[in-house]
Short mmCIF file of C-alpha atoms in Angstrom, two decimals:
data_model
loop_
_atom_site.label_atom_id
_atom_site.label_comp_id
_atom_site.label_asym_id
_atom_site.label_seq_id
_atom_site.Cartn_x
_atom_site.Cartn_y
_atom_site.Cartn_z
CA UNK A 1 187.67 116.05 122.23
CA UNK A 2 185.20 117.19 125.49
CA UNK A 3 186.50 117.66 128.53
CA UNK A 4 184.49 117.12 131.34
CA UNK A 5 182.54 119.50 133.80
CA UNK A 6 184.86 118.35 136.65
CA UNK A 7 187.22 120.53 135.28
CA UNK A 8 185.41 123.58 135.54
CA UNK A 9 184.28 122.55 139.15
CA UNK A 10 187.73 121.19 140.56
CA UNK A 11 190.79 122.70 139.36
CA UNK A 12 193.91 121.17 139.47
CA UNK A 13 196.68 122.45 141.54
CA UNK A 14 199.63 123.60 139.51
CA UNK A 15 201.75 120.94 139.49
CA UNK A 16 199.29 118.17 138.25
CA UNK A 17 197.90 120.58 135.67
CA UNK A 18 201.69 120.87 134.23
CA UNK A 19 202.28 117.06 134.26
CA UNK A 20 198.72 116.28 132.96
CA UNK A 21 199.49 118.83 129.77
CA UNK A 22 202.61 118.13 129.48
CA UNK A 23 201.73 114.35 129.14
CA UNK A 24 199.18 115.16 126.33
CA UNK A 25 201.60 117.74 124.61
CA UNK A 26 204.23 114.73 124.42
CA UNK A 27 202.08 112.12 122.82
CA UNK A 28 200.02 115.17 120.55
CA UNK A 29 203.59 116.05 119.16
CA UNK A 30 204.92 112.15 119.05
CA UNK A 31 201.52 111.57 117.38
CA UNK A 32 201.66 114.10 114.60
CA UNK A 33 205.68 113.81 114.18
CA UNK A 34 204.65 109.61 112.84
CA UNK A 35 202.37 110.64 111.11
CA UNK A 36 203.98 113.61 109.16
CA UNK A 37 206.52 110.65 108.61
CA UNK A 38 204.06 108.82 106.53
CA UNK A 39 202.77 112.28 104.95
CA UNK A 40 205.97 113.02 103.60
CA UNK A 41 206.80 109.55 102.19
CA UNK A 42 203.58 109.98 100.55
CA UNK A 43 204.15 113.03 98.41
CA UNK A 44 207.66 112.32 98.29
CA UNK A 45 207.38 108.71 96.59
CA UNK A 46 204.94 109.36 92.81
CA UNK A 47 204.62 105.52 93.00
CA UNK A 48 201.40 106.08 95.84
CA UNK A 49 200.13 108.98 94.00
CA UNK A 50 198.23 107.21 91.48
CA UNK A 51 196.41 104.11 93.91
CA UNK A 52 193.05 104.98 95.19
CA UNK A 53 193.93 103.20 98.15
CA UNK A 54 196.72 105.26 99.43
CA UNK A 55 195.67 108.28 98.85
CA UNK A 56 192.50 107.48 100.68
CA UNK A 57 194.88 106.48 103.65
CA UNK A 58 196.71 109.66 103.31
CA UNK A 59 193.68 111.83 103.65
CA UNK A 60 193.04 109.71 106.83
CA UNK A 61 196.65 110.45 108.42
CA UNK A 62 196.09 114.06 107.43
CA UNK A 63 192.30 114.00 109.05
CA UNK A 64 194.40 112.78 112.36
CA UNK A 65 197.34 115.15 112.84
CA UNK A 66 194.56 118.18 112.24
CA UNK A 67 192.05 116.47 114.75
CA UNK A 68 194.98 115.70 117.60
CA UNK A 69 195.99 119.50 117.29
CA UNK A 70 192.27 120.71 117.75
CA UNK A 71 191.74 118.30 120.75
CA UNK A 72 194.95 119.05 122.33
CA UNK A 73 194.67 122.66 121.59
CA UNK A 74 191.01 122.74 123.08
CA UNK A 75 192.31 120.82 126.47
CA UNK A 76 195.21 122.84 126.92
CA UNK A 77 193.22 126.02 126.58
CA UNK A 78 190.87 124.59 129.66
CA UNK A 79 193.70 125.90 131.86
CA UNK A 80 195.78 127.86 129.91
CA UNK A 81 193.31 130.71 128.75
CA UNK A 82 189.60 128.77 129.61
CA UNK A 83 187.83 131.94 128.31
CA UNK A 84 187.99 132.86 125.22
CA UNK A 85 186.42 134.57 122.14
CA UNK A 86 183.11 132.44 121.22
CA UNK A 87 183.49 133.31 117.39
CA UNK A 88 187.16 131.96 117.66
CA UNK A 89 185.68 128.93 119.47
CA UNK A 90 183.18 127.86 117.30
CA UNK A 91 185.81 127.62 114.66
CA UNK A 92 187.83 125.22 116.47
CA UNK A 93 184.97 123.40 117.37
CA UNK A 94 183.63 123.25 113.75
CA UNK A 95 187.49 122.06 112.60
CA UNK A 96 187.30 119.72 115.57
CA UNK A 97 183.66 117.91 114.78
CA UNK A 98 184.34 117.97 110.87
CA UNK A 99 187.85 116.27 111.66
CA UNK A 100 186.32 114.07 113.72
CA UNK A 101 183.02 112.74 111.33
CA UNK A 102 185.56 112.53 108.42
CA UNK A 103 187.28 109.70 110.06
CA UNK A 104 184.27 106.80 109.87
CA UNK A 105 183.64 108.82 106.56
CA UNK A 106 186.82 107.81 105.41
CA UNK A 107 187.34 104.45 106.45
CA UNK A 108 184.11 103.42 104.77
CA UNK A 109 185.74 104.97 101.44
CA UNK A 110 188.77 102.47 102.07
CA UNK A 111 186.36 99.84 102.63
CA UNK A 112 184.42 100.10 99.50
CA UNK A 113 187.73 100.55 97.72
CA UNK A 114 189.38 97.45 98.36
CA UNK A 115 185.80 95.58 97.88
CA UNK A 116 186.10 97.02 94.17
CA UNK A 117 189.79 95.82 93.89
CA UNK A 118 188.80 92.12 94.73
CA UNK A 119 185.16 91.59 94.02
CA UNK A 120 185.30 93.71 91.06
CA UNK A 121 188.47 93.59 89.74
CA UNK A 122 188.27 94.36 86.33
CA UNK A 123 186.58 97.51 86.50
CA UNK A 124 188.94 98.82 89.60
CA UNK A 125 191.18 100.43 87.15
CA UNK A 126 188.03 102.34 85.66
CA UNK A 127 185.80 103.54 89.03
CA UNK A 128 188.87 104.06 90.98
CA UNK A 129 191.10 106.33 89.31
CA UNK A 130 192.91 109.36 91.08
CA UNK A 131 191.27 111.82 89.89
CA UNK A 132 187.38 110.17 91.02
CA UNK A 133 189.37 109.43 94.31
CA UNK A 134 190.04 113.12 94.52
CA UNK A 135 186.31 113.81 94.10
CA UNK A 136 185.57 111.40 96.54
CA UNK A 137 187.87 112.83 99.36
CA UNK A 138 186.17 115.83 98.42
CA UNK A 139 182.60 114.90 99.28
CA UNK A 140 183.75 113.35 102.67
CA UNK A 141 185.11 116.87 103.96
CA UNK A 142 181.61 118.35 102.65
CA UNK A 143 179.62 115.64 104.35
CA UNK A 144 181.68 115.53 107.55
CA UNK A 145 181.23 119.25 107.71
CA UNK A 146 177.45 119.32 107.45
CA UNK A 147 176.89 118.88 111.28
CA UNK A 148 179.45 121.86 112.29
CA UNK A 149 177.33 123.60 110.07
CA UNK A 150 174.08 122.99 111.50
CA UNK A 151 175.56 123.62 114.57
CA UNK A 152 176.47 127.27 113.57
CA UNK A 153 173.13 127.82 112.02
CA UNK A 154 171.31 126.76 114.79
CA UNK A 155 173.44 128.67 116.99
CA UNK A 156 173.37 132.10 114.92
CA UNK A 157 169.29 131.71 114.81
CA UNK A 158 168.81 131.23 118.65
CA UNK A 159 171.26 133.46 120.12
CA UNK A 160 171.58 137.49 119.69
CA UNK A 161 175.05 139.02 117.84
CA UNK A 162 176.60 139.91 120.86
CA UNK A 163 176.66 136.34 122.05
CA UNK A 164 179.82 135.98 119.36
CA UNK A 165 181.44 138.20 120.43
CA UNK A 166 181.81 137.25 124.70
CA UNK A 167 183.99 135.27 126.31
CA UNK A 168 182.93 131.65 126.57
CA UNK A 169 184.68 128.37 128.12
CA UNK A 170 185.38 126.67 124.68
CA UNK A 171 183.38 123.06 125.02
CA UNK A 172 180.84 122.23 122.43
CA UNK A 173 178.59 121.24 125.37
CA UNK A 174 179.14 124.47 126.29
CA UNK A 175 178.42 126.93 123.57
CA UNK A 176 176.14 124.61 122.02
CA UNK A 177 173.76 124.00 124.49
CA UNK A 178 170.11 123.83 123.54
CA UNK A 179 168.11 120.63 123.40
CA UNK A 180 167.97 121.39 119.14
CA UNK A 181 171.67 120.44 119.29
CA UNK A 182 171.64 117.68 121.46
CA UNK A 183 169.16 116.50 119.42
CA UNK A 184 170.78 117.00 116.33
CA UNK A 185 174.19 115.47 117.59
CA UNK A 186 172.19 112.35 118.29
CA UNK A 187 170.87 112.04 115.28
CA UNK A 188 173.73 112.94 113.16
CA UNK A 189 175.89 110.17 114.88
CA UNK A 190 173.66 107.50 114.86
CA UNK A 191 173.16 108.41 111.02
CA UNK A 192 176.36 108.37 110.25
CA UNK A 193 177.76 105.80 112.14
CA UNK A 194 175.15 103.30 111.18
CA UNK A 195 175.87 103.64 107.42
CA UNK A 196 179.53 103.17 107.97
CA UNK A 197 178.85 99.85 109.88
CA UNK A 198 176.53 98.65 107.17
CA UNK A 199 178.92 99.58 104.61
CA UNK A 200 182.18 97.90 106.45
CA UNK A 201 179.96 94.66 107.08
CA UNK A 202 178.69 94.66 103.12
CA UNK A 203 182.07 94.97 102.00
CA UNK A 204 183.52 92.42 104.58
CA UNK A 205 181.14 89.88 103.62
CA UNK A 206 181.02 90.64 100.06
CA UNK A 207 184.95 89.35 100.33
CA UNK A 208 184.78 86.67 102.61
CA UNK A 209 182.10 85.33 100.12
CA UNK A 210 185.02 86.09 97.63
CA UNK A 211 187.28 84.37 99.57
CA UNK A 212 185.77 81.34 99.45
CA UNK A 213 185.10 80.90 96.21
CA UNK A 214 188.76 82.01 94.97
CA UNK A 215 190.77 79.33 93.41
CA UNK A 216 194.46 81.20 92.27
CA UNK A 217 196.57 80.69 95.12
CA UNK A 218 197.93 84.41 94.74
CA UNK A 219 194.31 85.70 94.18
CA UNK A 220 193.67 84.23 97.49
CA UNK A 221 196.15 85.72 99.48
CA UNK A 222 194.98 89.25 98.06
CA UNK A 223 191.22 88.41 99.16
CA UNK A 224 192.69 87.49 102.15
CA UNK A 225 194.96 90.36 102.58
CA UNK A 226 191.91 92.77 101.61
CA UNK A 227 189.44 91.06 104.39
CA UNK A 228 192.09 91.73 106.83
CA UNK A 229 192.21 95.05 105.84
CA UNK A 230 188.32 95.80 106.01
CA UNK A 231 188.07 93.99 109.73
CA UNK A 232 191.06 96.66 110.55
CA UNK A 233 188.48 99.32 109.46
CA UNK A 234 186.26 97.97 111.68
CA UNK A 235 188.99 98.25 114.79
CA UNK A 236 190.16 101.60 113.86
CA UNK A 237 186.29 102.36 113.88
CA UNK A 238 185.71 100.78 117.27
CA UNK A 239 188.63 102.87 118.42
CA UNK A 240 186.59 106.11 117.20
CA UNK A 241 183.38 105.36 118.97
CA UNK A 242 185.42 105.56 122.18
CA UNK A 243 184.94 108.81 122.36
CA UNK A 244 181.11 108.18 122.66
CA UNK A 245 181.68 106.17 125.82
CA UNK A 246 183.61 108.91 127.98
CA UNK A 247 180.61 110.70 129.77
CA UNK A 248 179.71 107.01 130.20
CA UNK A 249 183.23 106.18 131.70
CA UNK A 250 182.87 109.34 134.08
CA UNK A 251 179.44 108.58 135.04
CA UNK A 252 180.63 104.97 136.13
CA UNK A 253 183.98 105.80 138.11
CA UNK A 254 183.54 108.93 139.38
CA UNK A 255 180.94 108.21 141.83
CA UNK A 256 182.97 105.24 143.50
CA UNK A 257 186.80 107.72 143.21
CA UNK A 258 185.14 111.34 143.70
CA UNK A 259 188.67 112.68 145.60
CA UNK A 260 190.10 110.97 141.74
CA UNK A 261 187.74 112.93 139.44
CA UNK A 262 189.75 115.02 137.70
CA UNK A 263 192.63 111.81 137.45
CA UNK A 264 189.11 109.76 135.73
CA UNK A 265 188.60 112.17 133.12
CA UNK A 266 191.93 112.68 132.50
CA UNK A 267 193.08 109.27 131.80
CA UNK A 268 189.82 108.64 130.02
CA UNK A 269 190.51 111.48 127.65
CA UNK A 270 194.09 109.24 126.97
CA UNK A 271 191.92 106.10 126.57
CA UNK A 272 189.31 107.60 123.84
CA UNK A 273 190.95 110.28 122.38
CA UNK A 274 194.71 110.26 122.22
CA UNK A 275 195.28 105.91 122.48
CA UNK A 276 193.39 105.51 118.87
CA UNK A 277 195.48 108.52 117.27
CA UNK A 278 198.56 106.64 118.41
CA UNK A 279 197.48 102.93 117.26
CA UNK A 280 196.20 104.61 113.72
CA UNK A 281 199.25 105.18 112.16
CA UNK A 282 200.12 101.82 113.75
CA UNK A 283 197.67 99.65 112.56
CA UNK A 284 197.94 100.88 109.01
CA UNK A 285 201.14 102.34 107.55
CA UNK A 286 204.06 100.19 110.32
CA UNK A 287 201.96 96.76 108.56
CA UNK A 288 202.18 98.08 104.75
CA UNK A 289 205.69 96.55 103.88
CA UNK A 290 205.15 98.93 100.37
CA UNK A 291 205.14 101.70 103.22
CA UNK A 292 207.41 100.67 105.48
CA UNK A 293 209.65 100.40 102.24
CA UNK A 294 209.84 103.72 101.31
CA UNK A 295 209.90 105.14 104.61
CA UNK A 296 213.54 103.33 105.60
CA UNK A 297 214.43 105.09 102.00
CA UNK A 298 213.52 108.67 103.02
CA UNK A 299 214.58 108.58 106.35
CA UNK A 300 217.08 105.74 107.80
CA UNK A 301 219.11 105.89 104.67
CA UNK A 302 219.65 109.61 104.83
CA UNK A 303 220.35 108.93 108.87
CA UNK A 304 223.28 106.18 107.60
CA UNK A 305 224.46 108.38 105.29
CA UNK A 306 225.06 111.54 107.57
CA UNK A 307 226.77 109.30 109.79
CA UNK A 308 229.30 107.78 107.13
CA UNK A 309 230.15 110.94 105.40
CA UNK A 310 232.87 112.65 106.85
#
């Protein structure tokens, strides 16, 4: 979601700033348009409405499409309209960060969920009903929000009114600047991040113990089935800390390409932010045959039909 200081230092002539935002508007709107596929065969189909699973995987697809229009919305403003309203910006950056915390958040949810269905089987039907699912979706917005939060508090108690209501270049490294939210940042993510691991390696252990121990030949292939999906977690969360690695990225190729630098941070925006948007939807609802079911129903049959009919 940052964009680098190079762009405030070395504008791009006209023609590569069109191509470079017109690249990232193309995959932003291919992004969202797959997954507002797999939204709508959600609530379309009743049969997904009442497992834990997919509705946890639905509030991940919706997490995406609103944190690919936040990022793409905050790039394109860098040379559409760079300055604007701080108040306005902090909002996008608090919809951007809360987006963005929700997704580890979330796949630690679907971990612990499919640990339940094959480690605990019998009592699935009990802790993971809808409704508790619900709930559960609920405290992962609240928790992922907690650092956008502090950020605005910290913010409001260091700088005067009138600082919300300038014109600001809208970057969190930007408007949130002091060394309290640098610190916090650090601390947050590391906090965060470090539970989800421990929780995805628990869980992915936990079944792989399962695993080995199952003797039902169909039993088996849903342990194994469920440990496949938990070391997918882990991918789709090693996709996510990308974005931790793009100052890093900068720092490393910029120095040896500095006529390039604006090309660098370009394509490594692509590489951490947009590339793990496009494999999500991907990795999760193209290998759900359930999914991909219901999906041909809603949308290639009705494209079959049109064409028949006279």
């Amino acid at each position: 979601m940052n964009v680098t200081t190079d762009q405030l230092s070395t504008p791009d002539n006209y023609q590569e700033a069109f191509a470079k935002n017109i690249v990232i508007v193309f995959l932003a709107v291919s992004i969202v348009c797959i997954n507002g596929m797999l939204v709508f065969t959600f609530f379309r189909n009743p049969v997904f409405h009442s497992d834990p699973r997919y509705i946890l995987y639905i509030n991940l697809v919706i997490n995406d499409i609103l944190m690919i229009c936040i990022s793409v919305t905050l790039y394109v403003l860098t040379y559409a309209w760079p300055y604007v309203n701080v108040s306005f910006c902090c909002v996008l950056i608090a919809l951007g960060s809360t987006t963005y915390m929700n997704t580890p958040l979330n796949l630690a949810g679907m971990a612990v969920e499919r640990y339940i269905a094959v480690c605990k089987p019998l009592h699935h039907s009990q802790i993971c009903t809808p409704s508790r699912t619900y709930v559960l979706i609920f405290v992962i917005w609240i928790i992922g929000a907690i650092p956008a939060i502090i950020d605005i508090i910290i913010v409001t108690a260091l700088q005067p009114s009138s600082f919300f209501t300038s014109l600001t270049y809208c970057q969190p490294f930007i408007v949130y600047k002091t060394k309290y939210h640098m610190q916090k940042t650090i601390a947050t993510q590391v906090l965060y991040l470090s539970v989800v691991w421990i929780i995805l390696l628990y869980t992915y252990f936990r079944v792989l113990f399962t695993a080995k121990i199952a003797s039902s030949g169909h039993y088996q292939s849903s342990v194994k089935k469920a440990r496949n999906t938990i070391l997918l977690h882990g991918g789709q969360l090693l996709l996510c800390m990308l974005s931790f690695i793009t100052p890093v990225l900068d720092l490393m190729l910029i120095p040896f390409f500095p006529t390039h630098r604006t090309k660098i941070s370009f394509f490594n925006y692509l590489l951490t932010n947009i590339l793990p948007r496009l494999l999500s939807p991907l990795i999760y609802g193209v290998r759900d045959q359930k999914f991909v079911k219901h999906i041909k129903r809603c949308f290639f049959c009705k494209v079959v039909v049109s064409k028949v009919a006279p």
